[in-house]
Coordinates of C-alpha atoms in Angstrom, one line a residue:
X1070 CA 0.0 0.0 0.0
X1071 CA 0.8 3.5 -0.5
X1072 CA 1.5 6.2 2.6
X1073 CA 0.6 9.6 2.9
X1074 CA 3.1 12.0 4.3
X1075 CA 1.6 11.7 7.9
X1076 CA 1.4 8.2 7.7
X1077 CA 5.2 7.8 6.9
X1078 CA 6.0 10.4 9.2
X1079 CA 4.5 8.3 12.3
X1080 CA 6.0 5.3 10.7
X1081 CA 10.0 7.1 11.0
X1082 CA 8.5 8.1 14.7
X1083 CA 7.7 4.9 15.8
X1084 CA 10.9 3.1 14.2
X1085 CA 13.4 6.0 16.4
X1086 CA 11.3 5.8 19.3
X1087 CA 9.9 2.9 19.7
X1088 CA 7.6 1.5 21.9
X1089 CA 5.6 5.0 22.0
X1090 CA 2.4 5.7 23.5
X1091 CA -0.2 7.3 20.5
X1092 CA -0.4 10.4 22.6
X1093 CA 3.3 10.6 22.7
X1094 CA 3.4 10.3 19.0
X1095 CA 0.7 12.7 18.7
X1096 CA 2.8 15.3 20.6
X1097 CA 5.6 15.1 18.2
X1098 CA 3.2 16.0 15.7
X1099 CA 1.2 18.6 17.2
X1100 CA -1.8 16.9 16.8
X1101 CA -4.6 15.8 18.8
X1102 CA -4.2 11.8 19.8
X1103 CA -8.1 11.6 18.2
X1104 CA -6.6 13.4 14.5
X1105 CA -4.4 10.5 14.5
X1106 CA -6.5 7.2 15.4
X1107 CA -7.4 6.5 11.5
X1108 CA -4.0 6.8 10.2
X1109 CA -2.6 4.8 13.7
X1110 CA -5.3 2.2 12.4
X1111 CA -4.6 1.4 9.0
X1112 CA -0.8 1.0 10.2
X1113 CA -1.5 -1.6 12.7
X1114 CA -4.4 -3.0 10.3
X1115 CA -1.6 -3.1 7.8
X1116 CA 1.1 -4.7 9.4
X1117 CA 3.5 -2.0 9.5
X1118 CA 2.9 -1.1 13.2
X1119 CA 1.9 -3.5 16.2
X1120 CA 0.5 -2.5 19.4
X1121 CA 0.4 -3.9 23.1
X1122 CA -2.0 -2.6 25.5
X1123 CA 0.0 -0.8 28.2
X1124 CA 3.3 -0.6 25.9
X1125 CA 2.2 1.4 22.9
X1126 CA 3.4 0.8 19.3
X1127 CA 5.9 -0.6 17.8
X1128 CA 7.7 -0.9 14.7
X1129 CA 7.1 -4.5 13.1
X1130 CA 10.1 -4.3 10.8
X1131 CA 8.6 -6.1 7.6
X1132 CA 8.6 -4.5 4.4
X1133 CA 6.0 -4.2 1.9
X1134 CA 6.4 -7.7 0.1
X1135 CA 6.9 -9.2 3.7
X1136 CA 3.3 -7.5 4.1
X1137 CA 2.0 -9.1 1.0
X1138 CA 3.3 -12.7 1.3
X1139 CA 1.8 -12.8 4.5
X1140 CA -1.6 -11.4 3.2
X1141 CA -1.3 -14.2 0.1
X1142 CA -0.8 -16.9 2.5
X1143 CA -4.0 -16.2 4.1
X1144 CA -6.3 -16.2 1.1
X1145 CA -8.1 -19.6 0.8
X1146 CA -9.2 -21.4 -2.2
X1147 CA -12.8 -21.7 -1.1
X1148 CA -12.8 -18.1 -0.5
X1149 CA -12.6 -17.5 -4.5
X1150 CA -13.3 -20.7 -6.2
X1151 CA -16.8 -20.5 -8.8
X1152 CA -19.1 -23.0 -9.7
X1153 CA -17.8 -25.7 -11.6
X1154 CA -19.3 -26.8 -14.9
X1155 CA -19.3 -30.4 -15.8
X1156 CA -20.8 -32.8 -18.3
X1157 CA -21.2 -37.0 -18.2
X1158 CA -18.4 -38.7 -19.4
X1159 CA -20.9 -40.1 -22.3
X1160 CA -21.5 -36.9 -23.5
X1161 CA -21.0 -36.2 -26.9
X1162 CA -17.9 -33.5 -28.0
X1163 CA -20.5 -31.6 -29.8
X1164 CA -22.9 -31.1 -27.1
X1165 CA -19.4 -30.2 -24.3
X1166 CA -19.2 -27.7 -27.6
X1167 CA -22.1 -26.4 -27.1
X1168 CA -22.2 -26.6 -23.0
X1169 CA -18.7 -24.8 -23.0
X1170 CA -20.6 -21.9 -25.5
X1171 CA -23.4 -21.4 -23.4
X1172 CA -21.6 -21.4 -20.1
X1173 CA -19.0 -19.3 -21.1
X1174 CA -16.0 -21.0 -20.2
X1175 CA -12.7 -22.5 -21.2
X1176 CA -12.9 -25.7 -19.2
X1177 CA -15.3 -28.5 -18.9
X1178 CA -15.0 -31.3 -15.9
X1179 CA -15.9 -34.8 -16.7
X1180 CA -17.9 -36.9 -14.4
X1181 CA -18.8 -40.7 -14.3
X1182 CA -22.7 -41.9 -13.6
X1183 CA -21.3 -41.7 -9.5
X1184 CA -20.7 -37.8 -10.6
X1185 CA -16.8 -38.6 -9.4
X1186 CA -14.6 -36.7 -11.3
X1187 CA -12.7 -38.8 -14.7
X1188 CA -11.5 -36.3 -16.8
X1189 CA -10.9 -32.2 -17.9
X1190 CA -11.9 -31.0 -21.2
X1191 CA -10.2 -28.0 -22.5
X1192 CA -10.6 -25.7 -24.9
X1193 CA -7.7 -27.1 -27.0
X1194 CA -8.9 -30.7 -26.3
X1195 CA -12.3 -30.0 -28.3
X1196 CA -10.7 -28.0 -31.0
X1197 CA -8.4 -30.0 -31.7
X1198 CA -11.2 -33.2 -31.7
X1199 CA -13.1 -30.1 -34.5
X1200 CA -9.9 -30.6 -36.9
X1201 CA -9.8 -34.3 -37.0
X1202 CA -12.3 -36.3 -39.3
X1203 CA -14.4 -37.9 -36.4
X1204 CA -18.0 -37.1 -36.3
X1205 CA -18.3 -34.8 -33.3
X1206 CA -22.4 -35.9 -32.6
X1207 CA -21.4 -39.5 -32.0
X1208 CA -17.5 -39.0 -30.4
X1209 CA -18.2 -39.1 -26.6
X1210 CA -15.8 -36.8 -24.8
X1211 CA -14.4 -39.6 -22.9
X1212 CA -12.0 -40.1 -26.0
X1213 CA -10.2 -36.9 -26.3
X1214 CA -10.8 -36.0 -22.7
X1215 CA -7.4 -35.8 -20.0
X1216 CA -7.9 -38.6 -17.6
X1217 CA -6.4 -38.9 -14.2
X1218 CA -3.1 -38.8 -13.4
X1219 CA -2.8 -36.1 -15.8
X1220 CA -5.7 -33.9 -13.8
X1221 CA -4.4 -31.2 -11.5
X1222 CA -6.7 -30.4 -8.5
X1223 CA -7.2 -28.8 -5.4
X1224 CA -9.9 -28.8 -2.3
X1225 CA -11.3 -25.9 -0.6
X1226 CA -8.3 -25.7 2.5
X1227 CA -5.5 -25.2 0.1
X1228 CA -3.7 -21.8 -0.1
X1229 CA -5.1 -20.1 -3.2
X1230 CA -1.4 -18.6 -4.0
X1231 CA -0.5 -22.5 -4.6
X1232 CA -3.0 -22.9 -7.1
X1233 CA -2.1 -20.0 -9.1
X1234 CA 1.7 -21.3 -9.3
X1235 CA 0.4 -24.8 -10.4
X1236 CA -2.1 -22.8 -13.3
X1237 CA 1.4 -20.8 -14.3
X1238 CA 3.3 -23.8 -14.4
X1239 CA 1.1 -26.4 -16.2
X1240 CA -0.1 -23.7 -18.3
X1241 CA -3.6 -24.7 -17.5
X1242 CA -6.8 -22.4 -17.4
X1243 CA -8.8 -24.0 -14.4
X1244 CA -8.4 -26.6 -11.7
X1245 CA -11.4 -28.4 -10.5
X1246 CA -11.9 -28.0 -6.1
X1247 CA -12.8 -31.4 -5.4
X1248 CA -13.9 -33.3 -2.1
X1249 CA -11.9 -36.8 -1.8
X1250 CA -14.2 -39.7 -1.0
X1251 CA -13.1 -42.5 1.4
X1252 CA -12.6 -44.9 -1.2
X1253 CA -10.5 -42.2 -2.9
X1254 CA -12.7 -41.2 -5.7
X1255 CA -13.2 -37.3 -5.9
X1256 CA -16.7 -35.4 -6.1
X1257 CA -16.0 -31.7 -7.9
X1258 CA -17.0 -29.2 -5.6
X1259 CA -16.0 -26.1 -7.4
X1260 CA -13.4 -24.7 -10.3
X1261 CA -10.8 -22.1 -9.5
X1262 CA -9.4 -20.1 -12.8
X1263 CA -7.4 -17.9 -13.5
X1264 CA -10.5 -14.8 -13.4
X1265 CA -11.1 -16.2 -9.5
X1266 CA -6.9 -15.7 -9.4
X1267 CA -7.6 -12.0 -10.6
X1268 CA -10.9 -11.2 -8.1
X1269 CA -8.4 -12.0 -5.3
X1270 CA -5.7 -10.1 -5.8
X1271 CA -7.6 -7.0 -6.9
X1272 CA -9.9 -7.7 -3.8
X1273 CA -6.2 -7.8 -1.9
X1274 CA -5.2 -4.2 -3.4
X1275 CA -8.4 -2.7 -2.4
X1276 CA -8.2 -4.2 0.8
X1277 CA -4.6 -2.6 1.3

């Protein structure tokens, strides 16, 4: 986050003086101790400042992207993730065409007649299924689909941060949340993509 002048200027106080009282800082700035309570707040709220009861504040000593890992490593993935979209594993790759359209997405999960997940359909997968000679009414998706143990996933506990890194580095555009089973079959609970990626971290900037 950005300081104002003030803010900073408590900040410089607080690091030299360290642990100071709020009326003690607000004497140094010739300022009543109630002028300064907002900008006192969104120092402490932001990490740069802590505060004990009895003590005063205190200089944390983290910087900015100390601030921000620590911020990222508390967003969760059920705090973002979407509504997933999926289609039967028998379903043809005209009508997942078709679904993908309507829905308005780039990725399609595939689920067996137990609704466990068996496969992720991409945008790539079906277009490249459109190039080919096959006749796309009759092809079921369970051909060209990406079966399992080729599926990255995620469930609703995991750090959000973790599933951007795995989107970067498999170059992938969603990743189904899923709920494991005890017989280790996995019911989709959700999607997380890349747009969910984006809502957090604007949500983070706003929030700073």
């Amino acid at each position: 986050m950005e300081l104002n002048k003030r803010q900073e200027h408590i900040l410089q106080i607080v690091k030299d003086n360290g642990p100071i009282t709020g009326e003690q800082i607000a004497d140094q700035l010739n300022l009543t101790r109630a002028t300064l309570r907002p900008d006192l707040a969104i120092l402490t709220m932001a990490g740069y400042l802590d505060a004990r009861p009895r003590v005063g504040y205190f200089y944390t000593g983290k910087t900015g992207t100390q601030l921000l890992t620590e911020n990222l490593n508390k967003i969760y993935v059920k705090d973002y993730q979407s509504i997933p979209v999926v289609v039967n594993e028998n379903v043809s790759v005209y009508d997942a065409i078709v679904t993908m359209f309507l829905e308005d997405v780039g990725t399609l999960f595939v689920v067996d007649a137990n609704t466990y997940l068996v496969g992720v359909l991409s945008r790539k997968d079906l277009l490249r299924a459109s190039i080919g000679k096959q006749e796309l009414s009759t092809l079921p998706v369970n051909i060209i689909m990406t079966r399992m143990p080729n599926i990255t996933t995620c469930e609703k506990d995991d750090l959000l941060i973790s599933v951007a890194k795995d989107l970067i580095h498999k170059q992938i555009d969603s990743v189904p949340v899923v709920k494991k089973t005890e017989n280790g079959d996995m019911e989709v609970t959700g999607r997380v993509t890349k747009t969910n990626i984006t809502k957090a971290f604007v949500a983070l900037a706003e929030e700073e």
